[in-house]
CSV table of C-alpha atoms in Angstrom, one decimal:
chain,number,residue,atom,x,y,z
A,1,MET,CA,14.9,50.3,-158.0
A,2,GLU,CA,16.1,53.7,-158.6
A,3,LYS,CA,19.9,54.5,-159.3
A,4,GLY,CA,21.8,56.5,-157.3
A,5,THR,CA,22.5,60.2,-158.2
A,6,GLY,CA,26.4,59.7,-158.6
A,7,LYS,CA,27.0,62.0,-155.5
A,8,VAL,CA,30.1,61.0,-153.0
A,9,TYR,CA,29.4,61.7,-149.5
A,10,ARG,CA,33.0,62.1,-147.9
A,11,ARG,CA,33.5,61.7,-144.2
A,12,LYS,CA,34.6,65.0,-142.4
A,13,VAL,CA,38.0,64.6,-141.1
A,14,THR,CA,39.4,67.2,-138.3
A,15,PHE,CA,42.9,68.2,-138.4
A,16,THR,CA,44.8,69.2,-135.3
A,17,GLU,CA,48.0,71.2,-135.0
A,18,ASN,CA,50.0,68.2,-133.7
A,19,PRO,CA,49.8,65.0,-135.5
A,20,THR,CA,50.9,63.1,-132.7
A,21,GLN,CA,48.3,64.5,-130.3
A,22,LYS,CA,45.2,62.7,-129.7
A,23,PRO,CA,41.5,64.4,-130.1
A,24,LYS,CA,40.2,65.6,-126.9
A,25,SER,CA,37.3,64.2,-125.6
A,26,ALA,CA,34.1,66.0,-124.8
A,27,ASP,CA,34.6,65.5,-121.0
A,28,SER,CA,38.2,67.2,-121.3
A,29,GLN,CA,36.8,70.0,-123.1
A,30,ARG,CA,34.2,70.7,-120.5
A,31,LYS,CA,36.5,70.7,-117.7
A,32,GLU,CA,38.6,73.2,-119.4
A,33,GLY,CA,36.0,75.3,-120.2
A,34,GLN,CA,34.8,75.3,-116.7
A,35,ARG,CA,35.1,78.9,-114.8
A,36,PRO,CA,36.7,79.3,-111.3
A,37,ARG,CA,34.3,78.6,-108.5
A,38,SER,CA,33.1,82.0,-107.0
A,39,ARG,CA,34.1,83.1,-103.5
A,40,SER,CA,32.8,81.6,-100.5
A,41,VAL,CA,30.0,83.4,-98.9
A,42,TYR,CA,31.7,83.2,-95.4
A,43,THR,CA,35.4,84.1,-96.4
A,44,THR,CA,37.1,86.9,-99.0
A,45,ASN,CA,39.3,84.1,-100.5
A,46,SER,CA,37.9,81.7,-103.4
A,47,TYR,CA,38.4,78.2,-103.1
A,48,ILE,CA,41.2,77.8,-105.7
A,49,SER,CA,43.5,80.3,-103.6
A,50,GLU,CA,45.9,78.6,-101.3
A,51,GLU,CA,47.1,81.9,-99.4
A,52,ALA,CA,44.7,83.0,-96.4
A,53,ASN,CA,44.5,86.8,-95.5
A,54,ILE,CA,45.2,87.1,-91.6
A,55,ARG,CA,42.7,90.2,-91.1
A,56,ASP,CA,39.9,87.7,-92.4
A,57,LEU,CA,40.5,85.2,-89.5
A,58,LYS,CA,38.0,85.4,-86.4
A,59,PRO,CA,38.8,84.0,-83.1
A,60,TYR,CA,36.9,81.1,-81.7
A,61,GLU,CA,34.1,81.9,-79.6
A,62,GLY,CA,33.1,78.4,-78.5
A,63,ALA,CA,33.9,76.5,-75.2
A,64,GLN,CA,37.7,75.8,-74.4
A,65,TRP,CA,39.0,72.3,-75.5
A,66,VAL,CA,40.7,70.6,-72.5
A,67,PRO,CA,42.5,67.4,-73.3
A,68,ARG,CA,41.4,64.1,-71.4
A,69,MET,CA,43.8,61.6,-70.0
A,70,VAL,CA,44.0,58.2,-71.7
A,71,PRO,CA,45.3,55.3,-69.8
A,72,SER,CA,48.0,53.5,-71.4
A,73,LYS,CA,50.0,50.6,-70.7
A,74,THR,CA,52.9,50.7,-68.3
A,75,TYR,CA,56.1,50.2,-70.0
A,76,TYR,CA,59.6,49.1,-68.4
A,77,ILE,CA,62.7,50.6,-69.9
A,78,ASP,CA,66.0,48.9,-68.9
A,79,ASP,CA,69.9,49.5,-69.3
A,80,TYR,CA,70.2,46.9,-71.7
A,81,THR,CA,69.6,46.5,-75.3
A,82,ASP,CA,67.8,43.4,-76.2
A,83,ILE,CA,66.6,42.3,-79.6
A,84,TRP,CA,64.0,39.5,-79.7
A,85,HIS,CA,63.5,36.8,-82.5
A,86,GLU,CA,60.3,35.9,-84.0
A,87,ASP,CA,60.7,32.6,-82.4
A,88,GLY,CA,60.1,33.9,-79.2
A,89,GLY,CA,63.9,33.5,-78.0
A,90,ILE,CA,66.4,36.3,-77.4
A,91,GLY,CA,69.7,36.8,-78.7
A,92,GLY,CA,72.7,37.1,-76.2
A,93,GLY,CA,72.4,34.2,-73.7
A,94,CYS,CA,74.4,35.7,-71.0
A,95,SER,CA,75.9,39.1,-70.4
A,96,ILE,CA,77.6,41.0,-67.5
A,97,SER,CA,77.3,44.8,-66.9
A,98,PRO,CA,80.1,47.1,-65.5
A,99,GLN,CA,78.5,46.7,-62.0
A,100,GLY,CA,78.9,42.9,-62.3
A,101,ILE,CA,75.2,42.3,-62.9
A,102,ILE,CA,74.6,38.7,-64.4
A,103,SER,CA,71.9,38.8,-67.0
A,104,LEU,CA,70.4,35.4,-68.1
A,105,ARG,CA,68.3,35.5,-71.2
A,106,LEU,CA,65.6,32.6,-71.3
A,107,HIS,CA,63.0,31.9,-73.8
A,108,ASP,CA,59.6,32.9,-74.1
A,109,ARG,CA,61.1,36.7,-73.6
A,110,VAL,CA,61.9,36.3,-70.0
A,111,ARG,CA,65.2,37.7,-68.2
A,112,VAL,CA,66.8,37.1,-65.0
A,113,ASP,CA,69.3,39.6,-63.5
A,114,ILE,CA,71.4,38.3,-60.6
A,115,SER,CA,74.0,40.6,-58.5
A,116,LEU,CA,77.0,39.7,-56.8
A,117,ASP,CA,75.2,40.3,-53.6
A,118,LYS,CA,72.6,37.7,-54.7
A,119,ALA,CA,69.9,40.1,-55.5
A,120,VAL,CA,67.5,38.8,-58.0
A,121,ARG,CA,65.2,40.4,-60.7
A,122,VAL,CA,63.2,38.8,-63.0
A,123,ILE,CA,61.4,40.6,-66.3
A,124,ASN,CA,58.7,38.8,-68.0
A,125,TYR,CA,58.2,41.1,-71.3
A,126,LYS,CA,55.5,39.1,-72.4
A,127,SER,CA,53.3,39.7,-69.8
A,128,GLY,CA,54.4,43.1,-68.3
A,129,ILE,CA,55.6,41.6,-65.4
A,130,VAL,CA,58.7,42.5,-62.9
A,131,LEU,CA,59.9,40.7,-59.8
A,132,ALA,CA,62.9,42.1,-57.4
A,133,LEU,CA,64.1,40.5,-54.6
A,134,SER,CA,66.9,42.5,-52.4
A,135,PRO,CA,70.2,40.8,-51.4
A,136,THR,CA,69.2,40.6,-47.9
A,137,GLY,CA,65.4,39.8,-48.7
A,138,SER,CA,64.3,42.6,-46.5
A,139,SER,CA,62.5,44.2,-49.8
A,140,ALA,CA,60.3,42.8,-52.5
A,141,ALA,CA,58.5,44.2,-55.5
A,142,LEU,CA,55.6,43.0,-57.8
A,143,LEU,CA,55.0,44.8,-60.8
A,144,HIS,CA,52.0,43.3,-62.5
A,145,PRO,CA,49.2,44.3,-64.7
A,146,ASN,CA,46.7,43.9,-61.9
A,147,GLY,CA,48.5,46.1,-59.4
A,148,ARG,CA,51.9,46.4,-57.5
A,149,VAL,CA,53.3,45.4,-54.3
A,150,TYR,CA,56.3,46.9,-52.4
A,151,GLN,CA,57.5,45.4,-49.3
A,152,TYR,CA,60.3,46.9,-47.4
A,153,GLY,CA,60.9,45.9,-43.8
A,154,SER,CA,57.7,45.4,-41.9
A,155,ARG,CA,55.4,47.4,-44.1
A,156,VAL,CA,53.6,46.5,-47.3
A,157,GLU,CA,52.1,48.8,-49.8
A,158,ILE,CA,49.9,47.7,-52.4
A,159,LEU,CA,48.4,49.6,-55.6
A,160,ALA,CA,45.2,47.7,-57.3
A,161,HIS,CA,44.6,48.7,-60.9
A,162,ASP,CA,41.0,49.4,-61.9
A,163,ALA,CA,39.8,49.2,-65.4
A,164,GLY,CA,37.7,52.4,-64.8
A,165,GLY,CA,40.7,54.7,-63.1
A,166,ASN,CA,39.4,54.3,-59.6
A,167,ASN,CA,42.6,52.6,-58.2
A,168,LYS,CA,42.5,51.1,-54.8
A,169,TYR,CA,45.4,51.5,-52.3
A,170,ALA,CA,46.0,49.6,-49.1
A,171,LYS,CA,49.3,49.4,-46.4
A,172,MET,CA,50.0,46.9,-44.0
A,173,TRP,CA,51.9,47.9,-40.9
A,174,TYR,CA,51.8,47.9,-37.3
A,175,LYS,CA,48.5,49.6,-36.6
A,176,GLY,CA,46.8,47.3,-39.1
A,177,VAL,CA,45.8,47.7,-42.6
A,178,SER,CA,44.5,51.1,-44.0
A,179,PHE,CA,43.1,51.4,-47.5
A,180,THR,CA,41.6,53.8,-49.5
A,181,SER,CA,40.6,54.8,-53.4
A,182,ASP,CA,41.3,57.5,-55.9
A,183,GLN,CA,37.4,58.5,-55.6
A,184,CYS,CA,37.2,58.2,-52.0
A,185,ALA,CA,38.1,61.1,-49.7
A,186,LEU,CA,38.6,59.0,-46.4
A,187,VAL,CA,41.1,56.5,-45.6
A,188,TYR,CA,40.0,53.4,-43.5
A,189,LEU,CA,41.8,51.2,-40.7
A,190,VAL,CA,41.3,47.5,-40.0
A,191,ASP,CA,42.4,46.7,-36.6
A,192,SER,CA,41.5,44.5,-33.7
A,193,ALA,CA,38.7,46.9,-32.9
A,194,GLY,CA,37.3,46.8,-36.4
A,195,THR,CA,37.0,49.3,-39.2
A,196,ARG,CA,37.2,53.1,-38.6
A,197,THR,CA,38.2,56.1,-40.6
A,198,THR,CA,42.1,57.1,-39.8
A,199,THR,CA,44.5,59.7,-41.5
A,200,ASP,CA,47.3,58.0,-43.3
A,201,SER,CA,49.5,58.6,-46.3
A,202,PHE,CA,50.4,56.3,-49.4
A,203,SER,CA,53.8,56.0,-51.4
A,204,ASP,CA,53.7,56.5,-55.3
A,205,LEU,CA,54.0,53.3,-57.0
A,206,THR,CA,53.6,54.3,-60.1
A,207,GLN,CA,57.3,54.4,-60.8
A,208,ASP,CA,59.6,51.2,-61.4
A,209,PHE,CA,60.6,50.8,-57.8
A,210,SER,CA,61.9,47.4,-58.5
A,211,MET,CA,65.3,48.8,-59.3
A,212,ASN,CA,65.5,50.4,-55.8
A,213,VAL,CA,64.9,47.1,-54.4
A,214,PHE,CA,67.6,45.3,-56.7
A,215,TYR,CA,70.2,48.0,-55.7
A,216,SER,CA,69.5,48.5,-52.3
A,217,ASP,CA,72.1,47.8,-49.6
A,218,SER,CA,74.7,46.7,-52.2
A,219,PRO,CA,78.3,48.8,-52.4
A,220,HIS,CA,78.8,47.1,-55.7
A,221,PHE,CA,76.4,49.6,-57.1
A,222,GLU,CA,78.1,52.8,-56.2
A,223,PRO,CA,79.8,54.9,-58.9
A,224,GLY,CA,83.3,54.6,-56.9
A,225,ASN,CA,83.0,50.8,-57.3
A,226,TYR,CA,82.6,50.4,-60.8
A,227,GLY,CA,85.5,48.7,-62.4
A,228,PRO,CA,87.0,45.5,-63.8
A,229,GLN,CA,86.9,43.8,-60.5
A,230,ASN,CA,83.2,43.6,-60.4
A,231,VAL,CA,83.1,42.0,-64.1
A,232,ASN,CA,86.0,39.7,-62.9
A,233,GLU,CA,84.0,38.5,-59.9
A,234,ALA,CA,81.0,38.0,-62.1
A,235,ILE,CA,83.2,35.9,-64.5
A,236,ALA,CA,84.3,33.6,-61.7
A,237,ILE,CA,80.8,33.0,-60.4
A,238,LEU,CA,79.9,32.1,-64.1
A,239,GLN,CA,82.6,29.6,-64.3
A,240,GLY,CA,81.5,27.9,-61.1
A,241,SER,CA,78.0,27.9,-62.2
A,242,ASN,CA,76.1,24.9,-63.1
A,243,PHE,CA,73.6,24.0,-65.9
A,244,TRP,CA,71.5,20.7,-66.7
A,245,ILE,CA,68.6,19.6,-68.6
A,246,THR,CA,65.9,17.0,-67.3
A,247,GLU,CA,64.0,14.7,-69.0
A,248,ASP,CA,60.9,16.7,-69.4
A,249,GLY,CA,63.0,19.4,-70.9
A,250,THR,CA,63.2,21.6,-68.1
A,251,ASP,CA,66.3,24.2,-68.0
A,252,ASN,CA,68.3,24.3,-64.8
A,253,TRP,CA,70.9,26.8,-63.6
A,254,ILE,CA,72.6,27.3,-60.2
A,255,ILE,CA,74.5,30.7,-60.3
A,256,ASN,CA,75.7,32.3,-57.2
A,257,ASN,CA,74.0,29.7,-55.5
A,258,ILE,CA,70.7,30.6,-56.8
A,259,ARG,CA,68.7,28.2,-58.5
A,260,ILE,CA,66.9,28.9,-61.8
A,261,SER,CA,64.7,26.5,-63.8
A,262,GLN,CA,62.2,27.4,-66.9
A,263,THR,CA,59.9,24.5,-68.2
A,264,SER,CA,59.3,24.2,-71.9
A,265,ASP,CA,56.0,26.0,-71.5
A,266,GLY,CA,58.1,29.2,-70.4
A,267,LEU,CA,57.5,29.0,-66.5
A,268,VAL,CA,60.6,30.4,-64.4
A,269,ARG,CA,61.1,29.5,-60.9
A,270,ILE,CA,63.9,30.9,-58.8
A,271,GLY,CA,64.8,29.9,-55.3
A,272,ARG,CA,67.4,31.4,-53.0
A,273,ASN,CA,68.7,30.2,-49.4
A,274,SER,CA,67.3,26.6,-49.8
A,275,ASN,CA,63.8,28.2,-51.3
A,276,LYS,CA,63.6,30.4,-48.3
A,277,PHE,CA,62.9,33.0,-51.0
A,278,SER,CA,61.4,32.1,-54.3
A,279,LEU,CA,60.0,34.0,-57.3
A,280,ARG,CA,57.8,32.7,-60.2
A,281,THR,CA,56.4,34.0,-63.3
A,282,SER,CA,54.8,32.2,-66.4
A,283,PRO,CA,54.4,34.2,-69.7
A,284,THR,CA,51.8,31.8,-70.8
A,285,ASN,CA,49.1,32.9,-68.4
A,286,GLY,CA,50.8,36.0,-66.9
A,287,SER,CA,51.0,34.7,-63.5
A,288,ALA,CA,53.6,35.9,-61.0
A,289,SER,CA,54.4,35.1,-57.3
A,290,VAL,CA,57.1,36.4,-54.5
A,291,SER,CA,57.3,34.4,-51.4
A,292,SER,CA,59.8,35.3,-48.6
A,293,PRO,CA,59.4,35.3,-44.6
A,294,PHE,CA,58.1,38.6,-44.8
A,295,LEU,CA,55.1,38.3,-47.4
A,296,HIS,CA,53.6,36.2,-50.1
A,297,CYS,CA,51.8,37.9,-52.8
A,298,THR,CA,50.4,36.5,-56.2
A,299,GLY,CA,48.8,37.7,-59.3
A,300,SER,CA,47.5,36.1,-62.3
A,301,MET,CA,46.1,37.2,-65.7
A,302,GLY,CA,44.2,33.9,-66.6
A,303,GLN,CA,41.0,32.9,-65.9
A,304,THR,CA,41.1,33.6,-62.0
A,305,ARG,CA,42.4,37.0,-62.5
A,306,HIS,CA,43.5,38.4,-59.2
A,307,LEU,CA,46.2,39.9,-56.9
A,308,PHE,CA,46.7,38.7,-53.4
A,309,VAL,CA,48.9,40.0,-50.5
A,310,ARG,CA,49.6,38.1,-47.5
A,311,ARG,CA,51.7,39.2,-44.6
A,312,GLY,CA,51.1,37.5,-41.0
A,313,GLU,CA,47.4,37.6,-40.5
A,314,ARG,CA,46.7,40.4,-42.7
A,315,ARG,CA,45.3,39.9,-46.1
A,316,MET,CA,44.5,41.8,-49.3
A,317,HIS,CA,42.4,40.1,-52.3
A,318,TYR,CA,41.3,42.1,-55.4
A,319,ASP,CA,39.4,40.1,-58.4
A,320,GLY,CA,39.3,43.3,-60.6
A,321,ALA,CA,35.8,44.4,-59.3
A,322,SER,CA,35.9,43.8,-55.4
A,323,PHE,CA,38.6,44.9,-53.2
A,324,ILE,CA,38.7,43.4,-49.5
A,325,VAL,CA,41.3,43.7,-46.6
A,326,ARG,CA,41.4,41.3,-43.7
A,327,ASN,CA,42.9,41.8,-40.3
A,328,ALA,CA,42.4,40.2,-36.6
A,329,GLY,CA,39.1,38.7,-37.8
A,330,HIS,CA,37.7,41.7,-39.4
A,331,SER,CA,37.1,42.5,-42.9
A,332,ALA,CA,36.4,45.4,-45.3
A,333,GLY,CA,36.8,46.8,-48.8
A,334,PHE,CA,35.0,48.2,-51.8
A,335,ASP,CA,32.4,46.2,-53.7
A,336,ASP,CA,32.2,46.3,-57.4
A,337,LYS,CA,30.2,49.5,-57.4
A,338,HIS,CA,33.3,51.1,-55.5
A,339,GLN,CA,31.0,51.2,-52.2
A,340,LEU,CA,32.3,50.5,-48.8
A,341,LYS,CA,31.4,47.4,-47.5
A,342,VAL,CA,32.2,46.0,-43.9
A,343,TYR,CA,32.0,42.3,-43.5
């Protein structure tokens, strides 16, 4: 074995100007050594420049962009500030407005408003449902996700919501039942002679007309009548009210001779004049109904989704697909393909 030559090989050490600075890696050195990218072929500005030259901008010569209407849910805004809790209840219990309106806040996000003239308005926040009854009972309102019903005097106007945007309209009046749709240019009338075309107009039911029903025919809602007298009268009504709980856990109130009950699952039932007028709604399945000597209407979001209205011998039924009106033994409407069908 040969002996070594005695030479010593020392490791090459690189010194930097700052002893605390770490030596740069090969990747970082390559990044620093990169040259700026060249200018774009289509513009006179480089990619690293953030300033644009106005003279280099050209107008767009393509087709004009037109915004498309997107359906949205309908939301109801009130004059009261409600703070809901996570357990489904609502803070506040009972309150009185300057107009003397008594607001009873129930569990499962339901509120009942009662006026000094015994007008009633029920708001089911969980299902997006509003019910209203005027002081005299001559007008009523139902606002439901399936549609809307407005009864005033001897007339009933109906709006049925269609998922495809082709809403249906109907009106029950002394001539019979007239109906049409958004995509139909004609108006049809079902009377004792059958089904024929006619000329008719329909009210705009897209707004919250339940407030008009609740405030109608009441002198307490005039601005000149606001004052402590309304609040004092409402306090006297609350002092004479009754409350009890049944064995099955149903809460019951009698306020201003109006009976209110709510079951443990949230179903609210309201009766006035010995149940001659009744309102009910359930936040569980999104059902609602209004019954009076002038009409009976129901709506539901459960398995049997529907909107139904009855006044005398006149009927309207809508299940989300077919729209049918009946009068004097004759029936007509629109099928699931939005075509006129006479039964």
